[in-house]
XYZ file of C-alpha atoms in Angstrom:
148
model
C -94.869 -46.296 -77.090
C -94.843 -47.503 -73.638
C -93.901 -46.372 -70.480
C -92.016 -48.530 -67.613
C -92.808 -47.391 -63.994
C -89.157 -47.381 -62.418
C -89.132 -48.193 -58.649
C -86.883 -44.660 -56.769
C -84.139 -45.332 -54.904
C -84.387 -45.187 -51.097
C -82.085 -42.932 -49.468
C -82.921 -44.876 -45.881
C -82.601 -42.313 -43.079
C -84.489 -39.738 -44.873
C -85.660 -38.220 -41.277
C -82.195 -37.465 -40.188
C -81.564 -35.759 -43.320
C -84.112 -33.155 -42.299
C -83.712 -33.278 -38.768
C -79.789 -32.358 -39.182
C -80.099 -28.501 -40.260
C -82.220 -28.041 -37.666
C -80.204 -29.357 -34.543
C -77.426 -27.243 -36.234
C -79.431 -24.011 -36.277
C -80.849 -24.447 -32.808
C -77.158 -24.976 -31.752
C -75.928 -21.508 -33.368
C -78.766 -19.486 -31.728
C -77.802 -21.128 -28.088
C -74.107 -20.631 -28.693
C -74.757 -17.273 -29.717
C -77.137 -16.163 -26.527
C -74.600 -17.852 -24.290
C -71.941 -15.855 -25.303
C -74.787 -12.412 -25.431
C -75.492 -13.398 -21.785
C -71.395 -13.418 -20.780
C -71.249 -9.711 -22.312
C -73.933 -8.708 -20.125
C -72.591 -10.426 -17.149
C -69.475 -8.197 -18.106
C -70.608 -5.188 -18.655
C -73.205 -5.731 -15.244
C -69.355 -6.625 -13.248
C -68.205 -3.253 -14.624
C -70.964 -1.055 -13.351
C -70.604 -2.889 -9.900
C -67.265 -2.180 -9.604
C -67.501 1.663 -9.810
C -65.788 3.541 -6.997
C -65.255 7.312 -6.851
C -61.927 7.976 -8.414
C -62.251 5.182 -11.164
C -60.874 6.432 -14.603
C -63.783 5.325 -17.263
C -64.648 5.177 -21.175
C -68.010 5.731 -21.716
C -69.807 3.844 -24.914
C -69.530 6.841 -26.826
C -66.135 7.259 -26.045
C -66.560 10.159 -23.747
C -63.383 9.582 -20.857
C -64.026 10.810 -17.219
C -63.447 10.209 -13.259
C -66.042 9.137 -11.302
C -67.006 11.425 -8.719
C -70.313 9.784 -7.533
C -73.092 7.003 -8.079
C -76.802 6.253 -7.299
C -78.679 3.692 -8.339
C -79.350 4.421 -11.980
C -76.660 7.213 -12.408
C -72.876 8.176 -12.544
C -71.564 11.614 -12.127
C -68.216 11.823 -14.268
C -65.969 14.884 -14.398
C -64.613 15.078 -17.790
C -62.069 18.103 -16.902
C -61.578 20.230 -14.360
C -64.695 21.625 -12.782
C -66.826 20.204 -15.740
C -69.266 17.405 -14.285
C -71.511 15.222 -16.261
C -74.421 12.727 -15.750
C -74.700 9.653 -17.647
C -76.249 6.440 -17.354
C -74.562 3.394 -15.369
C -75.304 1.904 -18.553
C -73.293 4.364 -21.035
C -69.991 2.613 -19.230
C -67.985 1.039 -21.621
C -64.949 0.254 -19.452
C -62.776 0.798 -16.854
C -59.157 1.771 -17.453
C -56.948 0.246 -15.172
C -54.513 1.858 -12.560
C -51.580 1.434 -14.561
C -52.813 2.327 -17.515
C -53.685 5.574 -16.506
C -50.116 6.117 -14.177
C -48.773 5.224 -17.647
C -50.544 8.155 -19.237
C -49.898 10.734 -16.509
C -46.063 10.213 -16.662
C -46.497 10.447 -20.574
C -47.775 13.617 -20.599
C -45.561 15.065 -17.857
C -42.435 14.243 -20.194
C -44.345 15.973 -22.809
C -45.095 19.065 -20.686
C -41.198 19.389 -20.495
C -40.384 19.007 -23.749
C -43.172 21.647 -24.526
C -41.149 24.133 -22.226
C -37.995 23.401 -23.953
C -39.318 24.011 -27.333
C -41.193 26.979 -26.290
C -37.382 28.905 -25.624
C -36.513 27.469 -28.622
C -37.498 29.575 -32.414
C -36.464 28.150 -35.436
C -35.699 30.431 -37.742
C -35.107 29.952 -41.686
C -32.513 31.359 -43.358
C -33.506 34.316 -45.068
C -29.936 35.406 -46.803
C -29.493 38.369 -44.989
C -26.265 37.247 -43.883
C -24.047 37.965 -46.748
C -20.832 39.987 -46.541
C -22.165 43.047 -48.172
C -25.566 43.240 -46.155
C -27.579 42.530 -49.472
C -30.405 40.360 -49.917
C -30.487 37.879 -52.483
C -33.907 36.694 -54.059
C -34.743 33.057 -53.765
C -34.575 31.459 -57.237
C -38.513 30.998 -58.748
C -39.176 27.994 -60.568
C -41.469 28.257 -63.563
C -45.154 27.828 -63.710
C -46.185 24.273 -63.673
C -49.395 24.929 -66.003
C -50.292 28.022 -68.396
C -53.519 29.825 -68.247
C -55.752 30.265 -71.503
C-alpha cells in the first residue's frame, strides 16, 4: 500500500479570517458603552434639572413632589404631610407639566362622578312589588355536582 502526500489548499488571507470576529466584537462592546454612557448622561440631566415643585417617578416606582435638594439628597412628599428622603440617584424621571395638569383634571371629573353616584343606590328587585303584597321565591336551579 502506499500513501501520496497531497499538497492543502491555500485559503490566501488566512489572517483576515481571524482578525474579522474580533474587529466585530470590539465594535459591539464600544457601541454598547456608547449608548451606557448616553443613559447616564440622561439620567445625570434629570437629577440637574430638579426644582422644588417637580412631579417625579422614582426607580422603584414610588411618585412624589419635590420639596427640597442637597447635594446627595431629595426630599419628596408622597401625600399630604408625608415626606420622604431618597437618593438623587433613585430618580427615574420627571413627569412633565402637562402630563400631570392632564391627571389633575382627570381625577376632578372623577371626584364628580363619585358624588353623583354616591346619591345614587341601586337597588335589585326583590319581588315585593306584587299586587297582593306577597313575596315570591326566586326559582333554584339544581345542584351542578352530587356529593358521595
Amino acid at each position: 500500500m502506499q500513501l501520496l502526500a497531497v499538497p492543502m489548499a491555500s485559503s490566501g488571507g488566512g489572517g483576515i479570517t481571524l482578525l474579522l470576529p474580533l474587529i466585530l466584537i470590539v465594535g459591539m462592546i464600544w457601541f454598547m458603552s456608547r449608548s451606557q454612557k448616553k443613559q447616564r448622561q440622561r439620567q445625570a440631566d434629570t437629577v440637574a434639572a430638579l426644582a422644588p415643585g417637580s412631579k417625579v417617578i422614582t426607580t422603584s416606582g414610588l411618585v412624589g413632589i419635590v420639596e427640597e435638594t442637597d447635594d446627595e439628597y431629595v426630599t419628596l412628599e408622597i401625600s399630604e404631610g408625608v415626606l420622604v428622603q431618597v437618593v438623587k440617584g433613585a430618580i427615574g424621571r420627571v413627569v412633565p407639566e402637562e402630563d400631570a395638569a392632564a391627571e389633575g383634571t382627570a381625577d376632578e371629573s372623577t371626584d364628580e362622578d363619585a358624588a353623583d353616584d354616591s346619591t345614587r343606590v341601586d337597588v335589585p328587585d326583590t319581588g315585593r312589588d306584587k299586587a297582593d303584597g306577597k313575596v315570591q321565591d326566586t326559582p333554584t336551579l339544581p345542584p351542578t355536582h352530587t356529593e358521595n
